[in-house]
CSV table of C-alpha atoms in Angstrom, one decimal:
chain,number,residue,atom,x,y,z
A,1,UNK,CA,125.5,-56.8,-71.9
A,2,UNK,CA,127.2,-56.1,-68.7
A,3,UNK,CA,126.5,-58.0,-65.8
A,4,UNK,CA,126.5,-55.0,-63.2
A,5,UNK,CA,125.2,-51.6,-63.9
A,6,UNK,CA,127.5,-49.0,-63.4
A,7,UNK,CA,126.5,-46.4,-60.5
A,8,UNK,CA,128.6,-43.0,-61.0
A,9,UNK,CA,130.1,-41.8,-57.3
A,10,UNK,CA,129.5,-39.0,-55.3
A,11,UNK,CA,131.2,-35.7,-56.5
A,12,UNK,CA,131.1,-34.6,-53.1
A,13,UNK,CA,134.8,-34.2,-52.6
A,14,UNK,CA,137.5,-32.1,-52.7
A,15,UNK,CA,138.3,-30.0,-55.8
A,16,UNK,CA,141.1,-27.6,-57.5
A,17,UNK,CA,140.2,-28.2,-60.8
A,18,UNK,CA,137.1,-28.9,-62.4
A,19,UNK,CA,136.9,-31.4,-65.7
A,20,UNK,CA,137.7,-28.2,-68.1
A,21,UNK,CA,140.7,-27.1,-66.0
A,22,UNK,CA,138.8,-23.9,-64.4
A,23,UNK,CA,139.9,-23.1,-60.9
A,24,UNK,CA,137.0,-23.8,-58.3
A,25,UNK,CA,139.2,-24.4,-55.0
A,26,UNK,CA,142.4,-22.8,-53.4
A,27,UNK,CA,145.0,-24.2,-55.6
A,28,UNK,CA,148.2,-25.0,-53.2
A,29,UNK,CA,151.0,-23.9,-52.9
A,30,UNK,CA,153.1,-25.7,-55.5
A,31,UNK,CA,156.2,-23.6,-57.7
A,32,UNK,CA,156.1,-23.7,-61.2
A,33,UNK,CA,159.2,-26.3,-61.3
A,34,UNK,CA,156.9,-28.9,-59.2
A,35,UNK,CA,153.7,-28.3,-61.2
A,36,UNK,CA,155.8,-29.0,-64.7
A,37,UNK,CA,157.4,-32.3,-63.1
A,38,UNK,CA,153.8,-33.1,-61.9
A,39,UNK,CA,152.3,-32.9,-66.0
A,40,UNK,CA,155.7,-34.8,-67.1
A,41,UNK,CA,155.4,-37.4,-64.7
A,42,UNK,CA,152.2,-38.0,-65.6
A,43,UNK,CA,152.5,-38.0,-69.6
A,44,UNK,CA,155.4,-40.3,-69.3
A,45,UNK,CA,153.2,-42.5,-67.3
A,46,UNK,CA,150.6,-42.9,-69.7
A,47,UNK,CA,153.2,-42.9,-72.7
A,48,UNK,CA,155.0,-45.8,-70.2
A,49,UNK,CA,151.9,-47.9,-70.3
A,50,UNK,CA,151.0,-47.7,-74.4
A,51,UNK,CA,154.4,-49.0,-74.9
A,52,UNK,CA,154.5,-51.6,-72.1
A,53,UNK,CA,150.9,-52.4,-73.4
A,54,UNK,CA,152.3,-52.7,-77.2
A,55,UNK,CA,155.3,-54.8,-75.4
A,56,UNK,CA,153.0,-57.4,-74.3
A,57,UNK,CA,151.2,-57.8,-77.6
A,58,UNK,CA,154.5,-58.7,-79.1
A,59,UNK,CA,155.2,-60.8,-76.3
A,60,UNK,CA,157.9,-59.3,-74.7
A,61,UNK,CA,156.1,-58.7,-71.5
A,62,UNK,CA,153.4,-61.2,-70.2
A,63,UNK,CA,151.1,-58.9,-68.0
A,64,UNK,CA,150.6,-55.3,-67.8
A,65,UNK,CA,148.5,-53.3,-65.5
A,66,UNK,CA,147.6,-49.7,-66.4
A,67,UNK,CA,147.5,-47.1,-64.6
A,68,UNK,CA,145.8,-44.9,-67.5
A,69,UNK,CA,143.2,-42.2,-66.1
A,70,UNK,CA,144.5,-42.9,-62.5
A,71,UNK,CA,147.8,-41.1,-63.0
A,72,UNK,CA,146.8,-37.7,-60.7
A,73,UNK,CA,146.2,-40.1,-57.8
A,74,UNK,CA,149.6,-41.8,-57.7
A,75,UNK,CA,151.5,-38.5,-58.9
A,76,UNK,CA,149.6,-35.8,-56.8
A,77,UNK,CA,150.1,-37.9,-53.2
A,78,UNK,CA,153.8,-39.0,-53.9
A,79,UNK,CA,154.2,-35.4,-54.7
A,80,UNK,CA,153.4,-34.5,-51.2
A,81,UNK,CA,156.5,-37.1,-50.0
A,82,UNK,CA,159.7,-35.6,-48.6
A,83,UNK,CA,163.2,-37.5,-48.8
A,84,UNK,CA,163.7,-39.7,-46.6
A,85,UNK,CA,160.1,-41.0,-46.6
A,86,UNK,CA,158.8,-44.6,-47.8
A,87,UNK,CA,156.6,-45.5,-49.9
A,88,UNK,CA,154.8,-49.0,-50.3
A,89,UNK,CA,153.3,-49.2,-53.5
A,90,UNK,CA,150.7,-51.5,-55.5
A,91,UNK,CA,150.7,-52.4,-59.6
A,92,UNK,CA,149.6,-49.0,-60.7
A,93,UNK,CA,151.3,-46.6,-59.4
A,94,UNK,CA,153.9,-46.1,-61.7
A,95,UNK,CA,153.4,-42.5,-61.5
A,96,UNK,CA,154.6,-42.1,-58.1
A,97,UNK,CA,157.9,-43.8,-59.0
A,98,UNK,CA,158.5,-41.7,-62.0
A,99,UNK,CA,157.8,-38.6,-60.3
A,100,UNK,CA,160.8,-39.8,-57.8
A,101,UNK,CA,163.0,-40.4,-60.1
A,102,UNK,CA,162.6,-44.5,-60.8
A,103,UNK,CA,165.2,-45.7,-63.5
A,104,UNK,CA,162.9,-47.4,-66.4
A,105,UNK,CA,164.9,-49.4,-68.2
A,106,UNK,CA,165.3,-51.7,-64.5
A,107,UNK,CA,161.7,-51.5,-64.7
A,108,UNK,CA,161.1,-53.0,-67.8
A,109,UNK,CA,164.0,-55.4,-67.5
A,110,UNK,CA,161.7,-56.6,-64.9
A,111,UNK,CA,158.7,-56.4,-66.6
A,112,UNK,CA,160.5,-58.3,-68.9
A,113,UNK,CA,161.5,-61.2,-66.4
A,114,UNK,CA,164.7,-60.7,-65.6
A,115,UNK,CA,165.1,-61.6,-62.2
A,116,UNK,CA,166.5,-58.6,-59.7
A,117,UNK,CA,169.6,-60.1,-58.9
A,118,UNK,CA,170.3,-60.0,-63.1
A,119,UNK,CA,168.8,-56.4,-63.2
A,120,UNK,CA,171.5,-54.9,-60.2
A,121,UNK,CA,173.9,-57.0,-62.1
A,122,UNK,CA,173.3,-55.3,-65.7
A,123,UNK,CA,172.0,-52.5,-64.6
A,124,UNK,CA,173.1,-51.2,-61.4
A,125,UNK,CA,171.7,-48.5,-59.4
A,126,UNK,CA,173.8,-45.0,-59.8
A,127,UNK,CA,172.0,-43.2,-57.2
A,128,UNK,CA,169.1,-44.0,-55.1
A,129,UNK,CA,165.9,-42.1,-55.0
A,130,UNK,CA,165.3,-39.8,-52.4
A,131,UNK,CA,162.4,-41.5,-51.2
A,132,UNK,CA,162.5,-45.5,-50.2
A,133,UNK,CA,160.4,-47.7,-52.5
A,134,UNK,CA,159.5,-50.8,-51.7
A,135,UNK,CA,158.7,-53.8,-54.0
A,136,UNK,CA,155.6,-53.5,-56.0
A,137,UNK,CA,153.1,-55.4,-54.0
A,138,UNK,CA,150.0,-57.3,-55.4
A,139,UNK,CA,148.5,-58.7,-52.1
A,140,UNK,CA,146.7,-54.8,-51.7
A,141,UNK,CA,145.3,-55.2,-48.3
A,142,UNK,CA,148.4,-56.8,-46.4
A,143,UNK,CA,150.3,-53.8,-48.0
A,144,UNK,CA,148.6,-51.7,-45.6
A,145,UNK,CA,149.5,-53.6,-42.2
A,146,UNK,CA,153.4,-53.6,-43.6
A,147,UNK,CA,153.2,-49.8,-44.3
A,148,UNK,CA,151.9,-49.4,-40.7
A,149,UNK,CA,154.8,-51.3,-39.5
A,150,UNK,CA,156.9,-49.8,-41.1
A,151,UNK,CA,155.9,-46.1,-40.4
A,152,UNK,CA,155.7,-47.6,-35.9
A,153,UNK,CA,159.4,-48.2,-36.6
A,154,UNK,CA,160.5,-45.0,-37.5
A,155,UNK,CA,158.0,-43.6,-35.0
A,156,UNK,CA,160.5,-46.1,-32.4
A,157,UNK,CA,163.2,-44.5,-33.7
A,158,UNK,CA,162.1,-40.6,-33.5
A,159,UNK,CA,162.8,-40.3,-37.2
A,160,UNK,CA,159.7,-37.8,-39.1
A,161,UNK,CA,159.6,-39.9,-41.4
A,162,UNK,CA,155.9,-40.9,-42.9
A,163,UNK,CA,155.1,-44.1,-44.9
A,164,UNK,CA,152.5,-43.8,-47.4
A,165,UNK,CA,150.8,-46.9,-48.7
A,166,UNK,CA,148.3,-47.4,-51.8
A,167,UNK,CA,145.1,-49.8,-52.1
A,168,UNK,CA,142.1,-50.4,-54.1
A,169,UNK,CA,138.4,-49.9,-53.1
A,170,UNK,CA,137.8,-53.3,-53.7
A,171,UNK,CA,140.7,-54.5,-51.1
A,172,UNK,CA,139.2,-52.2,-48.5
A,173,UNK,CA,136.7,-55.1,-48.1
A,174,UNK,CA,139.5,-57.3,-46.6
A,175,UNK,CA,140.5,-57.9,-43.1
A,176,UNK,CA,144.0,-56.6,-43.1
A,177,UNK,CA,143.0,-53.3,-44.1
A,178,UNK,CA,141.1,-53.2,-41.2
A,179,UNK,CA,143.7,-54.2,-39.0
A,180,UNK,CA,146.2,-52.0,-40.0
A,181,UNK,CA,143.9,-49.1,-40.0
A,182,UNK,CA,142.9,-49.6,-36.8
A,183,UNK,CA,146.5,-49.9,-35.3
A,184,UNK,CA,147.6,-46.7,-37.2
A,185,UNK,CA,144.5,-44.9,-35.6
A,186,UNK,CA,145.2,-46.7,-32.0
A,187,UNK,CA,149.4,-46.0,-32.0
A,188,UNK,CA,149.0,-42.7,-34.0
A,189,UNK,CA,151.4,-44.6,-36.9
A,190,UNK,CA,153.0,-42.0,-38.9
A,191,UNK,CA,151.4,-43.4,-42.3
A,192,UNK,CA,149.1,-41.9,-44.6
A,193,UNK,CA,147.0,-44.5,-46.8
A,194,UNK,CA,145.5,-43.8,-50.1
A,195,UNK,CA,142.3,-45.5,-51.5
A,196,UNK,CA,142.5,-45.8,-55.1
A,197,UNK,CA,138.7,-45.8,-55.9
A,198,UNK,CA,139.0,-46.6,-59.6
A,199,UNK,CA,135.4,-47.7,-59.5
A,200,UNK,CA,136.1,-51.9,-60.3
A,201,UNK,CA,137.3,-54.3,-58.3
A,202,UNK,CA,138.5,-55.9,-61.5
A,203,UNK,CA,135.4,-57.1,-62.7
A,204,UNK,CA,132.8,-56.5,-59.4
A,205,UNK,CA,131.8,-52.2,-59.5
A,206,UNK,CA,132.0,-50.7,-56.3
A,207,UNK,CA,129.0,-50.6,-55.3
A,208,UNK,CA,128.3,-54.6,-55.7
A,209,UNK,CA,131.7,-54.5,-53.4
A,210,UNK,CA,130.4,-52.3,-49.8
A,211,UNK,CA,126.7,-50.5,-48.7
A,212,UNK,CA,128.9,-47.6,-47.2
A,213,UNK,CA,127.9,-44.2,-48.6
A,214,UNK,CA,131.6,-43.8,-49.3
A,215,UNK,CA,135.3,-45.5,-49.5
A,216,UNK,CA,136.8,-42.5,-47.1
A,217,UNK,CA,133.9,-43.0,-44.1
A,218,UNK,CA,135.2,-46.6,-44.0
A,219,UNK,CA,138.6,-44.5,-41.2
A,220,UNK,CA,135.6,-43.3,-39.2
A,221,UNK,CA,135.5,-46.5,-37.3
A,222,UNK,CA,139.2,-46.4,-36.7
A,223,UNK,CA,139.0,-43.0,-35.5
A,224,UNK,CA,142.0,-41.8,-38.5
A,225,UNK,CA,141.4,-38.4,-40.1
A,226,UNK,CA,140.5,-38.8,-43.4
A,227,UNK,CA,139.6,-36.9,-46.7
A,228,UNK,CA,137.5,-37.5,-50.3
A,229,UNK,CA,139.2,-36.1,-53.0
A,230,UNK,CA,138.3,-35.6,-56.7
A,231,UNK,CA,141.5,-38.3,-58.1
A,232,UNK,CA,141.6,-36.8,-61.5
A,233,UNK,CA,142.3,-33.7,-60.1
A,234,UNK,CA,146.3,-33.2,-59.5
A,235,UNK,CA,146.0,-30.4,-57.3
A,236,UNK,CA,142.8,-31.6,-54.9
A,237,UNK,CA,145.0,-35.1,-54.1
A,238,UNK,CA,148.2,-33.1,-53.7
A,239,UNK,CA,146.7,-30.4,-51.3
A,240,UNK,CA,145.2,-32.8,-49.0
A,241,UNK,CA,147.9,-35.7,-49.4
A,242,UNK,CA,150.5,-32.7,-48.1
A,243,UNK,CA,148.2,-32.0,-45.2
A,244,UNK,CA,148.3,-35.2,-44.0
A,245,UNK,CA,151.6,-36.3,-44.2
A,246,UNK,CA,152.2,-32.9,-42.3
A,247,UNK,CA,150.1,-34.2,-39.6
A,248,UNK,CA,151.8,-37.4,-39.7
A,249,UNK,CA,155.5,-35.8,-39.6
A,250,UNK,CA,154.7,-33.8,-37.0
A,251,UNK,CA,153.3,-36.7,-34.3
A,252,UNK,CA,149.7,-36.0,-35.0
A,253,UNK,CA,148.9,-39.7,-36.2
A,254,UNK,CA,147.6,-41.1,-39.4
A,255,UNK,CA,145.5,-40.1,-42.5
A,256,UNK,CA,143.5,-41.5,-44.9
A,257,UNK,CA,142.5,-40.5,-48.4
A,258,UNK,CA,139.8,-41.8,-50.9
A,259,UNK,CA,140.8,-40.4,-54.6
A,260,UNK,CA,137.6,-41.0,-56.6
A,261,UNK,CA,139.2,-42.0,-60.2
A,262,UNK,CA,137.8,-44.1,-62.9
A,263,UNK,CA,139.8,-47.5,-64.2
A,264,UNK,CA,139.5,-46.2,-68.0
A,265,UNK,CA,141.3,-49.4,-69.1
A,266,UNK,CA,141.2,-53.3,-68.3
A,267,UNK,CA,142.4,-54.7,-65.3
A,268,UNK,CA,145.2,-56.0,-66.8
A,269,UNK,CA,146.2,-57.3,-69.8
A,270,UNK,CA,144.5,-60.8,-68.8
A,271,UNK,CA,141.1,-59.2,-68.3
A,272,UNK,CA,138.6,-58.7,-71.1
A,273,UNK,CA,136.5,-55.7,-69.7
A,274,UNK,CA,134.1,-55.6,-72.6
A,275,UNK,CA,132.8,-59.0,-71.0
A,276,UNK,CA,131.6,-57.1,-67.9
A,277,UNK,CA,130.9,-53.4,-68.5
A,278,UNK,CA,129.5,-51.1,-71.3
A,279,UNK,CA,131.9,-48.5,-73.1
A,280,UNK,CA,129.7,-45.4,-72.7
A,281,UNK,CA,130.9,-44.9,-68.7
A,282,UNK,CA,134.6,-44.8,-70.1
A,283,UNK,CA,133.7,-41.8,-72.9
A,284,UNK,CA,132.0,-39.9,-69.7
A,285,UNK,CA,135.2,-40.5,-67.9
A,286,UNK,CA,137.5,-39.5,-70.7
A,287,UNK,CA,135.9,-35.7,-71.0
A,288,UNK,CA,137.4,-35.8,-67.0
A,289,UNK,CA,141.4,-36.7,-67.9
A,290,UNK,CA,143.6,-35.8,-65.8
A,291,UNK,CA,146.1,-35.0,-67.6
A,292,UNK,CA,144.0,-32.8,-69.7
A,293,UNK,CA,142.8,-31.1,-67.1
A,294,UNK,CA,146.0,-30.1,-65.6
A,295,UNK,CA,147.7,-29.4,-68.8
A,296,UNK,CA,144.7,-26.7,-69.7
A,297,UNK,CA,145.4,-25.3,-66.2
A,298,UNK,CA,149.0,-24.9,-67.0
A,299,UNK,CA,148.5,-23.5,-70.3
A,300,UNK,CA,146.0,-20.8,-69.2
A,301,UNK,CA,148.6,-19.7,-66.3
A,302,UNK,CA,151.7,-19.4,-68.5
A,303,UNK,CA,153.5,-22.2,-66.9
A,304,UNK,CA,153.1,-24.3,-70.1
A,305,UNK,CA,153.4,-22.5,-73.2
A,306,UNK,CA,151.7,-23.3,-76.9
A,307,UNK,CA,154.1,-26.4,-78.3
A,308,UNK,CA,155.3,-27.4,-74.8
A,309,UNK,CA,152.8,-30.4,-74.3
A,310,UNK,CA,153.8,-31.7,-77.8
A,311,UNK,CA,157.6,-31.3,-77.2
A,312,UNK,CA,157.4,-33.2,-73.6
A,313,UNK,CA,155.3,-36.1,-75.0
A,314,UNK,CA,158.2,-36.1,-78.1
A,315,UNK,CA,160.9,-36.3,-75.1
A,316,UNK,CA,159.4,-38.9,-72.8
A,317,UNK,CA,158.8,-41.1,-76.0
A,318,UNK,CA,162.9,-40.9,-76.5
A,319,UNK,CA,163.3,-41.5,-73.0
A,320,UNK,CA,161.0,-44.4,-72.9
A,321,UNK,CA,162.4,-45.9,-76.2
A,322,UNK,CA,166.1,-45.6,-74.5
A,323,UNK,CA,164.9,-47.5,-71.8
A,324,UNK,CA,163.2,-49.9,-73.5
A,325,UNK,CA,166.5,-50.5,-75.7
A,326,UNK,CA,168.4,-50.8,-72.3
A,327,UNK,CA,166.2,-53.4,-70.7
A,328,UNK,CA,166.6,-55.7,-73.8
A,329,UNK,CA,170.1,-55.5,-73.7
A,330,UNK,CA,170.0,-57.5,-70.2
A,331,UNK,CA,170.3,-61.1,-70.6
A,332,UNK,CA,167.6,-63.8,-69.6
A,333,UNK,CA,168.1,-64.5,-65.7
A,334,UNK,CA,168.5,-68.5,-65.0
A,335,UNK,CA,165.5,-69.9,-64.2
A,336,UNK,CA,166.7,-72.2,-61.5
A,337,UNK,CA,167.2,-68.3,-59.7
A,338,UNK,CA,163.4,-69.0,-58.8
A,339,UNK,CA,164.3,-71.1,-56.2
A,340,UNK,CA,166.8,-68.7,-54.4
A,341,UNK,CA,165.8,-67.1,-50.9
A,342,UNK,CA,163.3,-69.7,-50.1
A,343,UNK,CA,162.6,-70.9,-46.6
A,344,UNK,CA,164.4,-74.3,-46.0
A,345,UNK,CA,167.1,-73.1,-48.1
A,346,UNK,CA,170.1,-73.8,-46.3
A,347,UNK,CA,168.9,-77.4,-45.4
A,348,UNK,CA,168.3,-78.6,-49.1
A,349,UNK,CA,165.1,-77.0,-49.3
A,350,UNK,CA,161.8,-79.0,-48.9
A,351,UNK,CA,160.4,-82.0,-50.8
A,352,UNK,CA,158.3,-79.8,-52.8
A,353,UNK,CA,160.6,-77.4,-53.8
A,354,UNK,CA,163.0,-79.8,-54.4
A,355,UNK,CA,160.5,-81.7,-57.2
A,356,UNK,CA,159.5,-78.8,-58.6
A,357,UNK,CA,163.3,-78.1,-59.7
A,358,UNK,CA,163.4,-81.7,-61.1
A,359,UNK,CA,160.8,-80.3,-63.2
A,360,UNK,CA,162.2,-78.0,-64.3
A,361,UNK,CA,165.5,-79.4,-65.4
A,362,UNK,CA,162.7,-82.1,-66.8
A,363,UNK,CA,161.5,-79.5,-69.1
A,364,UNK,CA,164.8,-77.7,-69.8
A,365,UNK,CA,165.6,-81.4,-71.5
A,366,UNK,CA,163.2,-81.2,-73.5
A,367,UNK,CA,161.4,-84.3,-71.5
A,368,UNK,CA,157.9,-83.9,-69.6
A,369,UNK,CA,158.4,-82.7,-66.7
A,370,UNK,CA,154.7,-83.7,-65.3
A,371,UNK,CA,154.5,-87.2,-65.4
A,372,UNK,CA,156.0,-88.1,-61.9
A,373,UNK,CA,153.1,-87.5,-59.5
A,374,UNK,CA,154.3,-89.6,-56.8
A,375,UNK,CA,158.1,-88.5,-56.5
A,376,UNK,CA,159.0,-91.4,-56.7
A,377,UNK,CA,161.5,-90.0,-59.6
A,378,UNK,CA,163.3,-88.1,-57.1
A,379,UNK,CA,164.8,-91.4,-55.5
């Protein structure tokens, strides 16, 4: 039995495509070269997460999050990026890396725990992407405020550049959205934030998580433009992502976005969803996938042809399995690299830094390395 009862959102947003792929809005201006990279991205994102999923049950990977069901959200607004912008990103949106290009197999290396100093080392960077990625953050809300800052320091600088940064409904509860929201609307930041309303807040629903009507009325107070989108639809959170990051580029100020998706899958790989929802809301959402939805779109105007979709999930899979293959090939980083680029470095680093690497070597020596509470071992 669930402890909250599911409450289905709003469809009043903005739509391309409706669940059967049928045009109902002004489909933007996207060539046919963009639109395939668009449904490739997103099947190699889905493909990406069944084998990192399958990883982890073998134990080569300790935690996954997935972005199943939520790949037009990530894919559609990255889509709408131009080089030489940034992009901060959270845990699920691999599709916006893929769709710039991100190399896998120094993805999974680092899914696989190799630290990043032994990933560059094994498996250096040939070219960089045309847009800047940061680190994938899982503090949601402070990756708001750093996108701002970011986006003010290229707004100091006269570049056009625009930031875009990515959080959850659930994070939009927390004070540094807030803040950062408010100084993009005050400053007129150059950053366009997207609100990934997947419904959960891992385990609490969204509406157990705010009494707003809606996620996107949430700028109104900050006085930033902002847009509801339907998030399984490709073309709806490309159209509007474009239009503001036009504003942005152009000195007009910030934007906000809420792309209405559905988490289809667990949190992560350490939740147990079954514990806290029922499975009939994830069969409704599946009749809405986005990546069937686009794919009939693409099929009915020619773009696609009959056999296409089965060929590019056959291709991805190789390219996945490369990079899987290339990532194992990269040797286990040295743990004592956990301590590297700490505060207090360069003085001998603190007492509790300093103890926790006696435990360590403790444990590497096959002794226990928890049975000196007092430090006094480190005498």
């Amino acid at each position: 039995m669930s402890q909250w009862q599911e409450q289905r959102p709003s469809e009043e947003f903005y739509r391309v495509l409706d669940p059967d792929g049928n045009v109902v809005g002004e489909v933007p201006d996207v060539d046919e070269e963009t639109l395939t990279r668009m449904y490739r991205t997103m099947v190699t994102s889905r493909e990406f997460d069944e084998k990192a999923l399958r990883m982890q049950r073998r134990g080569e990977v300790s935690i996954v999050a997935r972005a199943t069901g939520e790949e037009a959200v990530s894919c559609g607004s990255a889509a709408a990026l131009e080089e030489g912008d940034w992009c901060f990103p959270s845990y699920r949106q691999t599709p916006a890396a893929l769709y710039w290009g991100a190399d896998m197999a120094r993805a999974v290396a680092g899914m696989m725990g190799a630290e990043p100093e032994t990933v560059d080392e094994h498996l250096p960077v040939e070219e960089e992407p045309p847009v800047s990625f940061t680190p994938v953050y899982v503090p949601l809300a402070v990756n708001v405020t750093n996108a701002v800052g970011s986006a003010m320091v290229d707004r100091f600088r006269d570049n056009d550049a625009v930031t875009m940064s990515y959080i959850g409904d659930g994070s939009t509860s927390q004070g540094d959205f807030h803040e950062a929201l408010n100084f993009a609307g005050v400053f007129d930041a150059p950053a366009v934030t997207v609100c990934q309303n997947n419904q959960w807040a891992i385990s609490v629903p969204a509406h157990r998580q705010t009494a707003a009507e809606t996620f996107a009325q949430k700028a109104v107070a900050h006085g930033v433009p902002y847009d509801r989108v339907d998030g399984n639809d490709v073309l709806a959170v490309y159209a509007k992502a474009k239009e503001h990051c036009e504003r942005a580029r152009n000195g007009e100020g910030a934007g906000y976005i809420e792309a209405v998706t559905y988490r289809m899958v667990e949190h992560n790989t350490a939740d147990e969803e079954s514990v806290y929802r029922d499975a009939d809301e994830r069969e409704y959402w599946e009749d809405k996938d986005p990546i069937d939805r686009l794919e009939t779109f693409l099929l009915r105007t020619g773009v696609l042809e009959e056999g296409d979709p089965e060929r590019i999930r056959e291709e991805v899979r190789d390219e996945i399995q490369d990079a899987v293959d290339e990532a194992r090939e990269v040797p286990v980083s040295d743990p004592e690299t956990m301590f590297e680029h700490h505060l207090h470095e360069e003085s001998g680093g603190s007492w509790a830094q300093e103890h926790q690497r006696q435990e360590l070597r403790a444990e590497r020596n096959g002794e226990n390395p928890f049975t000196d509470f007092t430090g006094e071992g480190l005498e």
